[in-house]
Short mmCIF file of C-alpha atoms in Angstrom, two decimals:
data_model
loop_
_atom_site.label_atom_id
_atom_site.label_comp_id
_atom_site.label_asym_id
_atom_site.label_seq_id
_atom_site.Cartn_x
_atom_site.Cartn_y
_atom_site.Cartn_z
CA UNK A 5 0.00 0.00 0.00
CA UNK A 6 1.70 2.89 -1.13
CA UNK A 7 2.45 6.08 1.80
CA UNK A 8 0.21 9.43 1.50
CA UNK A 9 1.68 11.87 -0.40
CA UNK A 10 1.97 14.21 2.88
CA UNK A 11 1.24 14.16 6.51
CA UNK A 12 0.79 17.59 7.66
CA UNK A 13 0.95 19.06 11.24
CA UNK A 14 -2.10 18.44 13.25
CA UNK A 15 -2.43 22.18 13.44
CA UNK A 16 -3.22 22.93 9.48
CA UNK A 17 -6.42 24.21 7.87
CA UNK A 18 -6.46 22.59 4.71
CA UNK A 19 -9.62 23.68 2.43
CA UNK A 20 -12.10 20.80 1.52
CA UNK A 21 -12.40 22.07 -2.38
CA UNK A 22 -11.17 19.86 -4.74
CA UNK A 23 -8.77 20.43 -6.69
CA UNK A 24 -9.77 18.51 -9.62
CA UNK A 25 -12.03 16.13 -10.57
CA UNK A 26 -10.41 12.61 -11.60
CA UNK A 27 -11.18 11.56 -15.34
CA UNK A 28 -14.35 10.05 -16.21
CA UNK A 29 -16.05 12.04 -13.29
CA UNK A 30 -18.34 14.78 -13.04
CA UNK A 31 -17.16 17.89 -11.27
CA UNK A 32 -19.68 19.09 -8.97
CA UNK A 33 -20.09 22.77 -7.90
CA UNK A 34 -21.65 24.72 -5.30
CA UNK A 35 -21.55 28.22 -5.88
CA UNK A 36 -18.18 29.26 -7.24
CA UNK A 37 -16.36 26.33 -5.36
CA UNK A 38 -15.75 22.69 -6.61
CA UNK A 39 -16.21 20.76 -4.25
CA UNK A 40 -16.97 16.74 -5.21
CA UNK A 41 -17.26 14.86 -8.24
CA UNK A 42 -20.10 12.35 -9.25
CA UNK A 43 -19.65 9.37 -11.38
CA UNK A 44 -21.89 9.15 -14.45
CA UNK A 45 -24.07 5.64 -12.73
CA UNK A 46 -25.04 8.18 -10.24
CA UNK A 47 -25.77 11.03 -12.29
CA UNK A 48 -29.33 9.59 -13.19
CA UNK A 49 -29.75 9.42 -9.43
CA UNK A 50 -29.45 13.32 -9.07
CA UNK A 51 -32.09 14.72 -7.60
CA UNK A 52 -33.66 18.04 -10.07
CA UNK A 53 -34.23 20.30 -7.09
CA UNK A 54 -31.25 20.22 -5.85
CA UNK A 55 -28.99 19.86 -8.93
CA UNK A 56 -28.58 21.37 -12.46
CA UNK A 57 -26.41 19.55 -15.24
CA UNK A 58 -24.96 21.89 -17.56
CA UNK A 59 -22.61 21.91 -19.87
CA UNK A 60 -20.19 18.96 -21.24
CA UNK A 61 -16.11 19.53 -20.45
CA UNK A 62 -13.38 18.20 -22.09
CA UNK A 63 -13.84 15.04 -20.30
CA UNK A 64 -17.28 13.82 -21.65
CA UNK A 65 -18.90 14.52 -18.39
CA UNK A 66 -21.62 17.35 -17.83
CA UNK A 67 -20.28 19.94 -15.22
CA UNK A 68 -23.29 19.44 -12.14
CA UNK A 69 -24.00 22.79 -9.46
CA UNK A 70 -25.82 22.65 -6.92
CA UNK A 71 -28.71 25.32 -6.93
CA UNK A 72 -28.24 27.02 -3.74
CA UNK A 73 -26.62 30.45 -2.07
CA UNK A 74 -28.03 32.16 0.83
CA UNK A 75 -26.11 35.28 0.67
CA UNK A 76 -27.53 38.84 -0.64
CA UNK A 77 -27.13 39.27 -3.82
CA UNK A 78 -27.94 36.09 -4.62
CA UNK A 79 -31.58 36.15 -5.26
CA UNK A 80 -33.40 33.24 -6.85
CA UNK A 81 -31.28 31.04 -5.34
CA UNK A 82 -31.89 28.48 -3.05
CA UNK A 83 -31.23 29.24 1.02
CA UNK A 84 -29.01 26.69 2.66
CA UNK A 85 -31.96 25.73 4.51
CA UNK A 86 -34.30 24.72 2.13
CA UNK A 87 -31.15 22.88 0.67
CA UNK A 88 -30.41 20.88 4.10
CA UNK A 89 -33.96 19.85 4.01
CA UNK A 90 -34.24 18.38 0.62
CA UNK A 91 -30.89 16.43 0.74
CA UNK A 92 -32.35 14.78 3.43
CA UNK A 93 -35.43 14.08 2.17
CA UNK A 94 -33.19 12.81 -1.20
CA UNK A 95 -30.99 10.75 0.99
CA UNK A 96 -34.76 9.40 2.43
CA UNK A 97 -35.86 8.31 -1.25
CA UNK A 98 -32.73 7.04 -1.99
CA UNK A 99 -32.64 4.67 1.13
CA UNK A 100 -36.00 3.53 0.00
CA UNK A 101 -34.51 2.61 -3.18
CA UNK A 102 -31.68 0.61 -1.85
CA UNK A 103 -28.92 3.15 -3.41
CA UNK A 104 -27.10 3.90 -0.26
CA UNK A 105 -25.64 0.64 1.26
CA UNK A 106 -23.93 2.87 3.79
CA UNK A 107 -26.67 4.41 5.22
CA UNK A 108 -25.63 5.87 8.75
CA UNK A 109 -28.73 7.67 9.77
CA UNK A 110 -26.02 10.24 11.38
CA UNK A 111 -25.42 14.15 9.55
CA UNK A 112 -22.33 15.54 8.70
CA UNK A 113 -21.29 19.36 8.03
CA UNK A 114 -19.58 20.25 4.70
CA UNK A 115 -17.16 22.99 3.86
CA UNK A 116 -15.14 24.59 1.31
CA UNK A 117 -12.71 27.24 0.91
CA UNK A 118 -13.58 29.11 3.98
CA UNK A 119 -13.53 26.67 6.84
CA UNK A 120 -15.07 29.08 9.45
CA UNK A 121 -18.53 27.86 8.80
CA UNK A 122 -20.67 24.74 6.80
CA UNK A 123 -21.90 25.15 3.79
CA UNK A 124 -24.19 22.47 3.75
CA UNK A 125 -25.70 19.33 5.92
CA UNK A 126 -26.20 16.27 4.86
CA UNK A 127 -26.85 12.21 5.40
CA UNK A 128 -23.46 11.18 5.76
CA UNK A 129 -24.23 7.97 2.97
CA UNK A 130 -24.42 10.86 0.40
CA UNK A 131 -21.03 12.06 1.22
CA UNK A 132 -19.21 9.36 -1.39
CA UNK A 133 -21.59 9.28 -4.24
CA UNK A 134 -20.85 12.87 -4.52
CA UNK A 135 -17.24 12.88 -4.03
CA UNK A 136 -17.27 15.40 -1.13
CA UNK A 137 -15.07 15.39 1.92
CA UNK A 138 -15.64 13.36 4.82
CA UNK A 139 -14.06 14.89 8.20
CA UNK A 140 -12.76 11.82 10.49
CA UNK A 141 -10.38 10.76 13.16
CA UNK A 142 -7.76 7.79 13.46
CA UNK A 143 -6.63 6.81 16.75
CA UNK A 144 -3.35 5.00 16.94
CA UNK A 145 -4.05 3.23 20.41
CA UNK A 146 -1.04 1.72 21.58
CA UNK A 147 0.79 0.73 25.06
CA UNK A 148 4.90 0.68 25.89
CA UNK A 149 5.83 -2.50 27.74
CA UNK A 150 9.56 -2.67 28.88
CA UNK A 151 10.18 0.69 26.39
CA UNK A 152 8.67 -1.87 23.03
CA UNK A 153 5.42 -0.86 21.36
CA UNK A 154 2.22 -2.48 21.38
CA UNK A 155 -0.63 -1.36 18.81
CA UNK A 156 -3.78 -2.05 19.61
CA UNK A 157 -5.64 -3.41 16.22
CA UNK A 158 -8.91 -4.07 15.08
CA UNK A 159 -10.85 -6.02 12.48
CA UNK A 160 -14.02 -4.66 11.16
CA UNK A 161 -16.88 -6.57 10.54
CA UNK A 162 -17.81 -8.01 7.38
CA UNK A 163 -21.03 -6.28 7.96
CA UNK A 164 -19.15 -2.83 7.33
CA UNK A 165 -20.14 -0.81 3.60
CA UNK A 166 -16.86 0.11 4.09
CA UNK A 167 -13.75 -1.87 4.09
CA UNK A 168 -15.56 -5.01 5.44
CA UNK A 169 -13.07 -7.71 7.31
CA UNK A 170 -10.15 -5.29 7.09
CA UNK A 171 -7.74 -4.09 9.92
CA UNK A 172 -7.97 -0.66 11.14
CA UNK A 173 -6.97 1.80 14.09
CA UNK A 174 -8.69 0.62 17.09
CA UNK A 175 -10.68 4.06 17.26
CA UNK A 176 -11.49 5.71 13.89
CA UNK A 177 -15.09 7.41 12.82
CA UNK A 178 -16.00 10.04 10.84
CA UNK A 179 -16.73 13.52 12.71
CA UNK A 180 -20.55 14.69 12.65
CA UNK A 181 -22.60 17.35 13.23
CA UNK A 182 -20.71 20.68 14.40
CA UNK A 183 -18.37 18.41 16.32
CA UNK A 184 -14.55 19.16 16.96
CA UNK A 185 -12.11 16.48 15.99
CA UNK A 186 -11.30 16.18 19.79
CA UNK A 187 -15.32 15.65 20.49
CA UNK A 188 -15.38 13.30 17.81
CA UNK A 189 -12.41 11.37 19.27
CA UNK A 190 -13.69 10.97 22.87
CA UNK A 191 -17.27 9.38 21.51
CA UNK A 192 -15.64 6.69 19.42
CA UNK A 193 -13.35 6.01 21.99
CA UNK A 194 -16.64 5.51 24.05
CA UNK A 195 -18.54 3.72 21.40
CA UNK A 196 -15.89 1.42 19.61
CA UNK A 197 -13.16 0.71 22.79
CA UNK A 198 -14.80 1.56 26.15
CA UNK A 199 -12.23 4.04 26.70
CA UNK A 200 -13.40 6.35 29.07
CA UNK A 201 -13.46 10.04 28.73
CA UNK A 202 -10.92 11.19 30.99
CA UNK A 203 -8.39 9.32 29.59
CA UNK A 204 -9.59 9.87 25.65
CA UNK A 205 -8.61 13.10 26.22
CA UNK A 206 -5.42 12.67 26.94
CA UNK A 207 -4.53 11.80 22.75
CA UNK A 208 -2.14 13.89 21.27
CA UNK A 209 -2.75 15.04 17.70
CA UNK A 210 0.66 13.94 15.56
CA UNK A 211 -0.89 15.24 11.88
CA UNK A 212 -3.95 15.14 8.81
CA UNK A 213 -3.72 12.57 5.97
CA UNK A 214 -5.72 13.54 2.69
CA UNK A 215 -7.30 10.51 1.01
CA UNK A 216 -8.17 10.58 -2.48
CA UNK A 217 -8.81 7.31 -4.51
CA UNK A 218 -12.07 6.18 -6.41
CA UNK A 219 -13.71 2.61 -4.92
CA UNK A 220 -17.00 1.43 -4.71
CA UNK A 221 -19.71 2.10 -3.33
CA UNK A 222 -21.84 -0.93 -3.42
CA UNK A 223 -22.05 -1.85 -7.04
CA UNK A 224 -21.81 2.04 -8.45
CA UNK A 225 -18.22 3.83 -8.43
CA UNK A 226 -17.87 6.80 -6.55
CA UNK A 227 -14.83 9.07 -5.54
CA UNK A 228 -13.80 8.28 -1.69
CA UNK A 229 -12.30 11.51 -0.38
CA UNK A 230 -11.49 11.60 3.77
CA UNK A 231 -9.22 14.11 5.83
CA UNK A 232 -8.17 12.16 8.53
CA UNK A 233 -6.91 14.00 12.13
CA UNK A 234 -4.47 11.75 13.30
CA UNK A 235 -4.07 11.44 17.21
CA UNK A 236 -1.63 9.40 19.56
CA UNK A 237 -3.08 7.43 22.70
CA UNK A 238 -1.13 6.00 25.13
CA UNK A 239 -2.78 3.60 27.51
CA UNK A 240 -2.14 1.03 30.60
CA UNK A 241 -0.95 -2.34 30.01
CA UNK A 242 -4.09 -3.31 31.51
CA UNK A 243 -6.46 -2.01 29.60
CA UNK A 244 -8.73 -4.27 27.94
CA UNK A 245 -11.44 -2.73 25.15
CA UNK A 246 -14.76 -2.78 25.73
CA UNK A 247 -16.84 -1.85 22.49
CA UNK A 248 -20.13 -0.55 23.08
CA UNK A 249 -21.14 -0.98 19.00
CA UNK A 250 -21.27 -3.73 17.04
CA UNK A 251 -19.10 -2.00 14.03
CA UNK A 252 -15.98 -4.64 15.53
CA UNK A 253 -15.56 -8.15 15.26
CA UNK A 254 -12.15 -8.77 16.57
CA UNK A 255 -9.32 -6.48 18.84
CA UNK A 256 -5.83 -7.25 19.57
CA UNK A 257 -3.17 -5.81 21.28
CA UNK A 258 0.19 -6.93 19.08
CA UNK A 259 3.95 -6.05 18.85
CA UNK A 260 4.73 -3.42 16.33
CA UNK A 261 7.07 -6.20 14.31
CA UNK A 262 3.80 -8.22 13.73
CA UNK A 263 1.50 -5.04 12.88
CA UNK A 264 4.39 -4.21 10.56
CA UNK A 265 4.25 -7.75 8.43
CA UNK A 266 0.46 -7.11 8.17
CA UNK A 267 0.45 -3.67 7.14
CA UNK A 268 2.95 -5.46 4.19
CA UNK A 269 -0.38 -7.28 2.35
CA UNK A 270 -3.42 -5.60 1.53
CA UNK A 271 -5.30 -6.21 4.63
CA UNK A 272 -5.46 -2.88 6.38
CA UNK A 273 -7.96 0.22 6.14
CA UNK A 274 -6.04 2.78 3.46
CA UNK A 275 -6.09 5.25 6.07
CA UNK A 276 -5.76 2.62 9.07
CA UNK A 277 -2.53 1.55 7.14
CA UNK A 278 -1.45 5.20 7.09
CA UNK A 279 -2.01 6.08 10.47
CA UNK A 280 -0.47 2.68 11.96
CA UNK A 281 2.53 2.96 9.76
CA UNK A 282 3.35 6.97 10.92
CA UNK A 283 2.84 5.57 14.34
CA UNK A 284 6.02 3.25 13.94
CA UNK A 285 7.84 5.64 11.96
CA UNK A 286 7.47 7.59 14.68
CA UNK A 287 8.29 5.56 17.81
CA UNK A 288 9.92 3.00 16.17
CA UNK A 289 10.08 -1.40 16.33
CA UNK A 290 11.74 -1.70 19.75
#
């Protein structure tokens, strides 16, 4: 599995436009950002009210925009509001239809150039048909016994519409709602370990991964795209997980040598793989 093409620091503010979309995809707009990219099987999907397709770019594909903009100037368009409502009521339909096999029931905040504030809500199941940045955390949860590292690993289920059966970060979820990465850390700690608050909060953010690749969403290609926050969390020897979901089938607490010959075949989370390998990197086999 090939490295990131950049960790940054923990503190950056990367924007969530895209930069470009890959070929054979649509680029998707929402006012005079780009900000996702939808693959032509789900372009018959699109919902009218809340999309326009417009003209075809050098790629084949029709450039899609969102109708929406809630700022003066801006008259005719549709308020953010009105916009929130009908994505959801989309995402509702869709469900209906058996088009989003990763339904979450859970809504996520989306943003563009200007990170200060959303620009729109949304199911968080519509976040990969439409190419659009999904906010999440990865928790490298790990003890030291006699100064030699111990990662705490997990398998997900094969239940998962997302990397079913694969190995992960012990702690990893995507961040909803108006939620901090730190806030989003402490409840999956809760939810997927047991771990409890006070000591959740003592992870240490160590960087962001960007992760860009198209996959699958079911049977219909779509264009994954996740910021990842990465944290360090150091915990006792004795501590024993205790998930509270059902998103888990196995845990393990193993030596970094053995992590490190799994994270050599294609068994791992991309960004699981990512975070896991940093982690080494960083404190090394011993």
């Amino acid at each position: 599995m090939n490295p990131p093409a950049a960790i940054g620091p923990a503190t950056s503010l990367l924007s969530s436009a895209l930069p470009s979309p890959p070929p054979g995809f649509a680029p998707l707009w929402f006012r005079n950002e780009l900000i996702g990219a939808v693959s032509p099987t789900w372009l018959p999907h699109l919902d009218n009210r809340l999309f326009k397709l417009g003209e075809i770019n050098e790629d084949g594909q029709p450039v899609v925009r969102i109708r929406g903009g809630d700022r003066r100037g801006e008259s005719g368009l549709v308020p953010a509001p009105t916009l929130n409502r009908w994505f959801a009521e989309w995402a509702e339909s869709l469900r209906s239809r058996a088009l989003l096999p990763g339904w979450r029931g859970e809504i996520v905040h989306l943003y563009g150039v200007k990170e200060s504030e959303s620009l729109l809500q949304m199911e968080r199941s519509l976040v990969r048909p439409l190419g659009l940045l999904l906010r999440t955390v990865q928790v490298n949860v790990f003890s030291l016994q006699d100064k030699r590292l111990k990662i705490w690993v997990a398998r997900r289920t094969d239940t998962k519409p997302v990397d079913p059966g694969k190995l992960d970060c012990l702690v990893a979820g995507g961040i909803a709602g108006d939620e901090t990465p730190l806030e989003a850390l402490v409840r999956e700690c809760q939810e997927e370990a047991g771990i409890p608050r006070a000591l959740a909060r003592r992870a240490v953010p160590v960087g962001v991964i960007d992760s860009i690749a198209p996959a699958m969403d079911g049977a219909a290609p779509i264009l994954h795209r996740e910021r990842a926050t990465l944290y360090d969390l150091k915990v006792p020897l004795e501590f024993s997980p205790a998930p509270a979901d059902a998103e888990l089938a196995q845990v393990q607490c193993l030596p970094s040598v053995k992590v490190l010959d799994s994270l050599a075949v294609d068994v791992w989370t991309r960004e699981g793989a990512w975070a896991t390998r940093d982690l080494i990197a960083r404190r090394g086999l011993a």
